PDB file of C-alpha atoms in Angstrom:
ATOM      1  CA  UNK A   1     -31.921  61.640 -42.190  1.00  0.00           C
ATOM      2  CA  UNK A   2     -34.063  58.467 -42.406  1.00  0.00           C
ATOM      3  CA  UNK A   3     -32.730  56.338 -45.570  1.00  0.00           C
ATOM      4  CA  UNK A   4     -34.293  52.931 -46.078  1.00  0.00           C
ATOM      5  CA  UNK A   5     -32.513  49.770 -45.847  1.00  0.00           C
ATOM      6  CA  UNK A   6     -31.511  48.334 -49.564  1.00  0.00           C
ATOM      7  CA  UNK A   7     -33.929  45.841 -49.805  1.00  0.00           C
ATOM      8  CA  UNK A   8     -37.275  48.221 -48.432  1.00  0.00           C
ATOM      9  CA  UNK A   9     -39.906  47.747 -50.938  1.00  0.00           C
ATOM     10  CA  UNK A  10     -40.426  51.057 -51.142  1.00  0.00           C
ATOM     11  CA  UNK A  11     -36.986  51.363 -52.313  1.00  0.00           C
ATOM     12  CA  UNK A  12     -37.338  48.747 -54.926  1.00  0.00           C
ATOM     13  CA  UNK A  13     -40.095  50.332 -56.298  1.00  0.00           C
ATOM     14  CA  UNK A  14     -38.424  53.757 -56.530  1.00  0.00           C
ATOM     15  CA  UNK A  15     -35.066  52.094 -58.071  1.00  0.00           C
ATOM     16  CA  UNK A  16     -37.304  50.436 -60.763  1.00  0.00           C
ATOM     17  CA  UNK A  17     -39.440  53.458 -61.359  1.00  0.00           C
ATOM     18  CA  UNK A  18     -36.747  54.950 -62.154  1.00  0.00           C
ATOM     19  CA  UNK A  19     -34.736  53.174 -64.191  1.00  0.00           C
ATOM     20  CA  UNK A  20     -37.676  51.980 -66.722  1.00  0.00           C
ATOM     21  CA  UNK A  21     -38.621  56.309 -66.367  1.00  0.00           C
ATOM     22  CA  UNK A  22     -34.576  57.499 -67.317  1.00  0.00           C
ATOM     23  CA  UNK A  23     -33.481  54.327 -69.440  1.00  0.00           C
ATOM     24  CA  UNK A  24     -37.352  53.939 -71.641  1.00  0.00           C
ATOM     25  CA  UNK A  25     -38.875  57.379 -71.553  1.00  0.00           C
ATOM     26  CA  UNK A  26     -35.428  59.382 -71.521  1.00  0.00           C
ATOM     27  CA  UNK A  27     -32.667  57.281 -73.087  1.00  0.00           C
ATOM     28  CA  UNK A  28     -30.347  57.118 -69.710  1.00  0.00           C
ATOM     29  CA  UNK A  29     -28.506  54.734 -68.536  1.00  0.00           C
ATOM     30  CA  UNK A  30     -26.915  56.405 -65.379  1.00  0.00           C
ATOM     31  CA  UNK A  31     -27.159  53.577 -62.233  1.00  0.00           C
ATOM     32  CA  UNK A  32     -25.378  56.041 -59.944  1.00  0.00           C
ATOM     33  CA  UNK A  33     -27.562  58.595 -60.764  1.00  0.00           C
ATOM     34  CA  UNK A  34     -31.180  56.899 -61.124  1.00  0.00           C
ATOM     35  CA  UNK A  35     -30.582  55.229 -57.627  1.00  0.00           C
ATOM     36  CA  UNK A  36     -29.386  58.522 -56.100  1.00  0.00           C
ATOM     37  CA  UNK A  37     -32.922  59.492 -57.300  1.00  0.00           C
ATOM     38  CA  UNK A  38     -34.850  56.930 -55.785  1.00  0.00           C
ATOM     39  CA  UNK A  39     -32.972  56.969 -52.632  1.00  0.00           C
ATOM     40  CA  UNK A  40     -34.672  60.708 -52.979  1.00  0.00           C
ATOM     41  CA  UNK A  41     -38.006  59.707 -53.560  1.00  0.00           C
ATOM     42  CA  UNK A  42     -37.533  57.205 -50.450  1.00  0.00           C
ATOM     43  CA  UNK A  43     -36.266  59.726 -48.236  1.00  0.00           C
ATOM     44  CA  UNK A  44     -39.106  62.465 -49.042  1.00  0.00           C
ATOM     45  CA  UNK A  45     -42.064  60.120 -48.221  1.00  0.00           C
ATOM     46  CA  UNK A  46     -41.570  61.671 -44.678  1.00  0.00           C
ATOM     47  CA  UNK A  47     -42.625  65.114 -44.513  1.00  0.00           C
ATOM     48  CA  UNK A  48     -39.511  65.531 -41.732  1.00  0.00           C
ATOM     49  CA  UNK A  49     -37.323  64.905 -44.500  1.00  0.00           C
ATOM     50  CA  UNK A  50     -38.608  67.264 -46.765  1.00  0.00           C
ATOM     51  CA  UNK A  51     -38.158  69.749 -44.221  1.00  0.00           C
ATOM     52  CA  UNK A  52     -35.939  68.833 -42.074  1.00  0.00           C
ATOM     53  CA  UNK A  53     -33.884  72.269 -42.332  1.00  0.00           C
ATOM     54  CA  UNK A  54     -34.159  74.086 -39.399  1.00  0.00           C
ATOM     55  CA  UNK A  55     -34.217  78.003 -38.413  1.00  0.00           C
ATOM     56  CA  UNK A  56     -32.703  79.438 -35.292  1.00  0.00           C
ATOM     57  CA  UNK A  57     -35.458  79.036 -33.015  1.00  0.00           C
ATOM     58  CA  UNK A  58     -36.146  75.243 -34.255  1.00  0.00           C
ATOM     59  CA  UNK A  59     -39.101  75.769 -36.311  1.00  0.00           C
ATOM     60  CA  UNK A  60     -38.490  73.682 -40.116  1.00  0.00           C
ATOM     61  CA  UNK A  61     -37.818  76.042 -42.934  1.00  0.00           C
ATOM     62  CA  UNK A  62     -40.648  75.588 -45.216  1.00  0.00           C
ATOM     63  CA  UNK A  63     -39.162  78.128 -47.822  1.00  0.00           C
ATOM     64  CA  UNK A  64     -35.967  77.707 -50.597  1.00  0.00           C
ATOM     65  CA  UNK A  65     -35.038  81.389 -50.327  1.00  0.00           C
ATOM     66  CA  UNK A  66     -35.076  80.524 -46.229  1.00  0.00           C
ATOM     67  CA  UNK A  67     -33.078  77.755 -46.831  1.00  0.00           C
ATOM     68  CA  UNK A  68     -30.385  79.425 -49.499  1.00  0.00           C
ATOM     69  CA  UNK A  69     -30.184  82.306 -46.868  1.00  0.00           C
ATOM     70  CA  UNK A  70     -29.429  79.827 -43.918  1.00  0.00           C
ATOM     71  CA  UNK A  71     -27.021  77.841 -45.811  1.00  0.00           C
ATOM     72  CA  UNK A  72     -25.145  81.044 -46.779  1.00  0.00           C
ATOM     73  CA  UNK A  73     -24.887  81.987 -43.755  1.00  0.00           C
ATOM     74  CA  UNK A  74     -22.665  78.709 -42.290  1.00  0.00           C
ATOM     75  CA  UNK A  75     -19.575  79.228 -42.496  1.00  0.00           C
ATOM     76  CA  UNK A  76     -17.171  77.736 -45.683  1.00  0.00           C
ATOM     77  CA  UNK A  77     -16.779  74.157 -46.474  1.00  0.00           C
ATOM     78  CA  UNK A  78     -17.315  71.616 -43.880  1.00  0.00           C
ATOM     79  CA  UNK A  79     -20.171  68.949 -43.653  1.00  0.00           C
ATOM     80  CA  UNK A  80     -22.908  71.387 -42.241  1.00  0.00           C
ATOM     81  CA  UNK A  81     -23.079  73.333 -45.424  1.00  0.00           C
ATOM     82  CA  UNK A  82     -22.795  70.560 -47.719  1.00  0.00           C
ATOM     83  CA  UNK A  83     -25.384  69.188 -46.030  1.00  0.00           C
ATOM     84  CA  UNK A  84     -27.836  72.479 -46.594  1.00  0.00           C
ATOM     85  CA  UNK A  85     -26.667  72.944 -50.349  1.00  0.00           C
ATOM     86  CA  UNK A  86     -27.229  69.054 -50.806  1.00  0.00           C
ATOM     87  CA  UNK A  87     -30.874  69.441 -49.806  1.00  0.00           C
ATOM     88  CA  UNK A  88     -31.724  72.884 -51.159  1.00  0.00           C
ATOM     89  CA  UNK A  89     -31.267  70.308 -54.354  1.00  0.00           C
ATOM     90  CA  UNK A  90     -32.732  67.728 -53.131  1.00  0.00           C
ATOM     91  CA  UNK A  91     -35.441  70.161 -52.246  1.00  0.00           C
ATOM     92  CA  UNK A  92     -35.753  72.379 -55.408  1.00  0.00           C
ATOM     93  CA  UNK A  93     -35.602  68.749 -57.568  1.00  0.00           C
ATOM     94  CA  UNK A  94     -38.312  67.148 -55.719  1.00  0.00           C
ATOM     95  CA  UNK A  95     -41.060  70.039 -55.932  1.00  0.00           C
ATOM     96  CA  UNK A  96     -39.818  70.919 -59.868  1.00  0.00           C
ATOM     97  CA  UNK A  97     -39.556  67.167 -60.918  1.00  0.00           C
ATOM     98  CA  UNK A  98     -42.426  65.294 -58.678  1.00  0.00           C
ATOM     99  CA  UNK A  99     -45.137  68.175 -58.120  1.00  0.00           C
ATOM    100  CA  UNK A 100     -44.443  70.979 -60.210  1.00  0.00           C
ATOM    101  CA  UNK A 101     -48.133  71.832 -59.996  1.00  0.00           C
ATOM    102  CA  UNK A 102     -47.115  73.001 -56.246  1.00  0.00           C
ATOM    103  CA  UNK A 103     -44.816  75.532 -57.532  1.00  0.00           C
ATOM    104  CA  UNK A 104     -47.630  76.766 -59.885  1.00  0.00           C
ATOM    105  CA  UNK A 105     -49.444  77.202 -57.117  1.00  0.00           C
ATOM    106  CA  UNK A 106     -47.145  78.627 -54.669  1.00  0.00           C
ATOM    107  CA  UNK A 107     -46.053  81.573 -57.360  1.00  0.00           C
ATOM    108  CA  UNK A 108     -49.580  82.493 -57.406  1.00  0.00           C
ATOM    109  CA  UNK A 109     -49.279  83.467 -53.551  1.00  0.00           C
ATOM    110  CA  UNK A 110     -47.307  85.922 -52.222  1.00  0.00           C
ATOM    111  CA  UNK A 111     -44.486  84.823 -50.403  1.00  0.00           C
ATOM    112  CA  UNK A 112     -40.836  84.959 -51.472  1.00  0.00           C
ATOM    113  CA  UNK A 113     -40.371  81.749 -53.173  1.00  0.00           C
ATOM    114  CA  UNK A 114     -42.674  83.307 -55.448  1.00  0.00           C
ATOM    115  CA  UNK A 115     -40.190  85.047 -57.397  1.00  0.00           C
ATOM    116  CA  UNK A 116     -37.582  82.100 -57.230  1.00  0.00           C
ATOM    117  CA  UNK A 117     -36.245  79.674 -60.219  1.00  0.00           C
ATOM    118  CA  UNK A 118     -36.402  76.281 -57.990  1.00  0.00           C
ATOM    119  CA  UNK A 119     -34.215  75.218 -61.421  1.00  0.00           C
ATOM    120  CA  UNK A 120     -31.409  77.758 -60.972  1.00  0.00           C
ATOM    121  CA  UNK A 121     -31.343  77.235 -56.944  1.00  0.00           C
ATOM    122  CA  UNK A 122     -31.424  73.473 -57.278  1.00  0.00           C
ATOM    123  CA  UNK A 123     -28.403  73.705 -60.192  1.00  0.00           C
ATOM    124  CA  UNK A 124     -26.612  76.048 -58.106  1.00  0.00           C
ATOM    125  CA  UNK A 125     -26.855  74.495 -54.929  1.00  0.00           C
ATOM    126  CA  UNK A 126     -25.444  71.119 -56.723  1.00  0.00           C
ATOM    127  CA  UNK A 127     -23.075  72.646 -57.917  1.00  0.00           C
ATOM    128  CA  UNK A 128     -21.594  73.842 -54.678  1.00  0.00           C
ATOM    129  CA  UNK A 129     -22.093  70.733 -53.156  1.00  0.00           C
ATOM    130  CA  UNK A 130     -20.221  68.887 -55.563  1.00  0.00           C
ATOM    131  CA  UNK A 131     -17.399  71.620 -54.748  1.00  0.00           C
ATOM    132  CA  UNK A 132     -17.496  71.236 -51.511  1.00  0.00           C
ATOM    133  CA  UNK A 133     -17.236  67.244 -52.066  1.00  0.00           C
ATOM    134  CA  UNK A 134     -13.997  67.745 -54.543  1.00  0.00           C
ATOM    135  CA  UNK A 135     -12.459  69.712 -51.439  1.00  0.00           C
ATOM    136  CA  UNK A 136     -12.866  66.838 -49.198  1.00  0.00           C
ATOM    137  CA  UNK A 137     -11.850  64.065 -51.360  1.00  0.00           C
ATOM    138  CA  UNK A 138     -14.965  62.508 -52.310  1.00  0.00           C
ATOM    139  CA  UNK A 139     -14.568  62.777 -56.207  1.00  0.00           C
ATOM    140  CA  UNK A 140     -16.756  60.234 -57.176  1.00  0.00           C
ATOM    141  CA  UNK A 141     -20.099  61.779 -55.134  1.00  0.00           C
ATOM    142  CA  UNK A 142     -18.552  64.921 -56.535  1.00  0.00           C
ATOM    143  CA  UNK A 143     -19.212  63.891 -59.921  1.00  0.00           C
ATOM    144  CA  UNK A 144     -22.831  62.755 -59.105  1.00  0.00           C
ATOM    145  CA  UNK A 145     -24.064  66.096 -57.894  1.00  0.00           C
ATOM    146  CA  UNK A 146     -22.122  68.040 -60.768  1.00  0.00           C
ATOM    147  CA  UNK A 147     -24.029  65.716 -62.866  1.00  0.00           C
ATOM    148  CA  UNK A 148     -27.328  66.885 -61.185  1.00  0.00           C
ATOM    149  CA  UNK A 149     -26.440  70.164 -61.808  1.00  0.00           C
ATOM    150  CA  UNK A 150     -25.783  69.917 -65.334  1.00  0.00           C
ATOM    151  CA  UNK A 151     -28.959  67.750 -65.919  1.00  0.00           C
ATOM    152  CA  UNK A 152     -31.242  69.064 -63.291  1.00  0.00           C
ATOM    153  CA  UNK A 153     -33.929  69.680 -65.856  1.00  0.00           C
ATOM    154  CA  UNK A 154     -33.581  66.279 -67.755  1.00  0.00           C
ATOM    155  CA  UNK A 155     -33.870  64.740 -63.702  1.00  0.00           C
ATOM    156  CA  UNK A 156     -36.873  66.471 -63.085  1.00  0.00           C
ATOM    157  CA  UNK A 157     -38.261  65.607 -66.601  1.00  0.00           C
ATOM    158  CA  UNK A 158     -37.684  61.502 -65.535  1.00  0.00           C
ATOM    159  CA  UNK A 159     -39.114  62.447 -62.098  1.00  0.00           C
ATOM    160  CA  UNK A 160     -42.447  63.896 -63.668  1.00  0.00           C
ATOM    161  CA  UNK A 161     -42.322  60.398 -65.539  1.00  0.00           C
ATOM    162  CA  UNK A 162     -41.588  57.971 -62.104  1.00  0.00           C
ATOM    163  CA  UNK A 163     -44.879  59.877 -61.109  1.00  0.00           C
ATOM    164  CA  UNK A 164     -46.881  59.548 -63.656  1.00  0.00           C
ATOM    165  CA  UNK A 165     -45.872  55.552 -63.794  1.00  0.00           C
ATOM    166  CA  UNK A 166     -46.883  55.364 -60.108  1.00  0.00           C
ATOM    167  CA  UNK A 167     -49.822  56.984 -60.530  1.00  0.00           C
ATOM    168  CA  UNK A 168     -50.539  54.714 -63.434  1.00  0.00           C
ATOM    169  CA  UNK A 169     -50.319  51.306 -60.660  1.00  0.00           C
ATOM    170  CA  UNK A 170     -53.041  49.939 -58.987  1.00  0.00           C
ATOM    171  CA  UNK A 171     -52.961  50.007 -55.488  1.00  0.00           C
ATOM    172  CA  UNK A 172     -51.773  46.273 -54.010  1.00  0.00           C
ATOM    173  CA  UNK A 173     -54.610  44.089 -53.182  1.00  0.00           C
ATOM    174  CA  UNK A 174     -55.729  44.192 -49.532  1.00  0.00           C
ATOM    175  CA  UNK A 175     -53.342  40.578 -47.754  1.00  0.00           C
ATOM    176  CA  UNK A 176     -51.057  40.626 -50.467  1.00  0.00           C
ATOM    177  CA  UNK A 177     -48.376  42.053 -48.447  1.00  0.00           C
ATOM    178  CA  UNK A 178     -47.219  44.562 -51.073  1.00  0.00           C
ATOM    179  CA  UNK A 179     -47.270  47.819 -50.378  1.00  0.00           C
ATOM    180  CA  UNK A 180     -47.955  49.557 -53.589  1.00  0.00           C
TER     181      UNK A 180
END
């Protein structure tokens, strides 16, 4: 899982997205939990990360309700399935909070994601990730995604706003070494 180095400016630009979105437009003040979100947004500007979940033969699992299914079928507690339930999220937050208009679209088809909250999959899957993190000791991640359970809707609401802020720059100036 690619994560960009502290200092990326891609990363900067995320972290203060995000803050301005939760702390102006929202009312929170929740470091821990506005930079897990822009460590998000970082991560998911490669379309391997998105879906980096795997099936059996290889091939990325493009669906939540392949995903939940995979990740139910691991067996209990260890890193693996953390790891799944983290991202089915991860996952579920990203399309609900940053493109919702994707899941508009994709209940229009018919596939089996069509019939699927991406809110109660993403809260659930949180929620058993911060379980899984209280069973190994990490209490204070554990807290984070119990957090992001609890306030998965408010999170997607301040994601809708980091995209509508972005959307609302100007591109950088060709030579001006910025990238956005």
């Amino acid at each position: 899982m690619w994560d960009a180095p502290e200092g990326h400016p891609l990363r900067r630009m995320f972290a203060g997205l995000a803050e301005h979105a939760f702390f102006s437009h929202l009312g929170v003040a929740d470091p821990p939990l506005t930079d897990y979100l822009s460590k998000l947004l970082t991560r998911f500007l490669h379309f391997d990360a998105v879906y980096r979940l795997r099936n059996e033969s290889g091939k990325p699992i493009t669906e939540l309700t392949e995903m939940v299914i995979e990740a139910e079928h691991l067996p209990a507690g260890g890193r693996t399935r953390r790891e799944y339930y983290r991202h089915i999220g991860d996952f579920a937050l990203f399309w609900t909070g940053v493109y919702p208009e994707a899941l508009d679209r994709l209940r229009s088809r018919m596939c089996r994601d069509a019939m699927v909250s991406y809110t109660a999959q993403g809260k659930r899957s949180y929620l058993i990730t911060s379980r899984l993190e209280e069973q190994e000791n990490h209490d204070s991640e554990a807290d984070l995604f119990r957090r992001l359970s609890e306030q998965f809707e408010l999170c997607a609401v301040g994601l809708r706003k980091v995209r509508e802020e972005w959307e609302q720059h100007p591109p950088a100036p060709p030579g001006s070494g910025l990238i956005c």
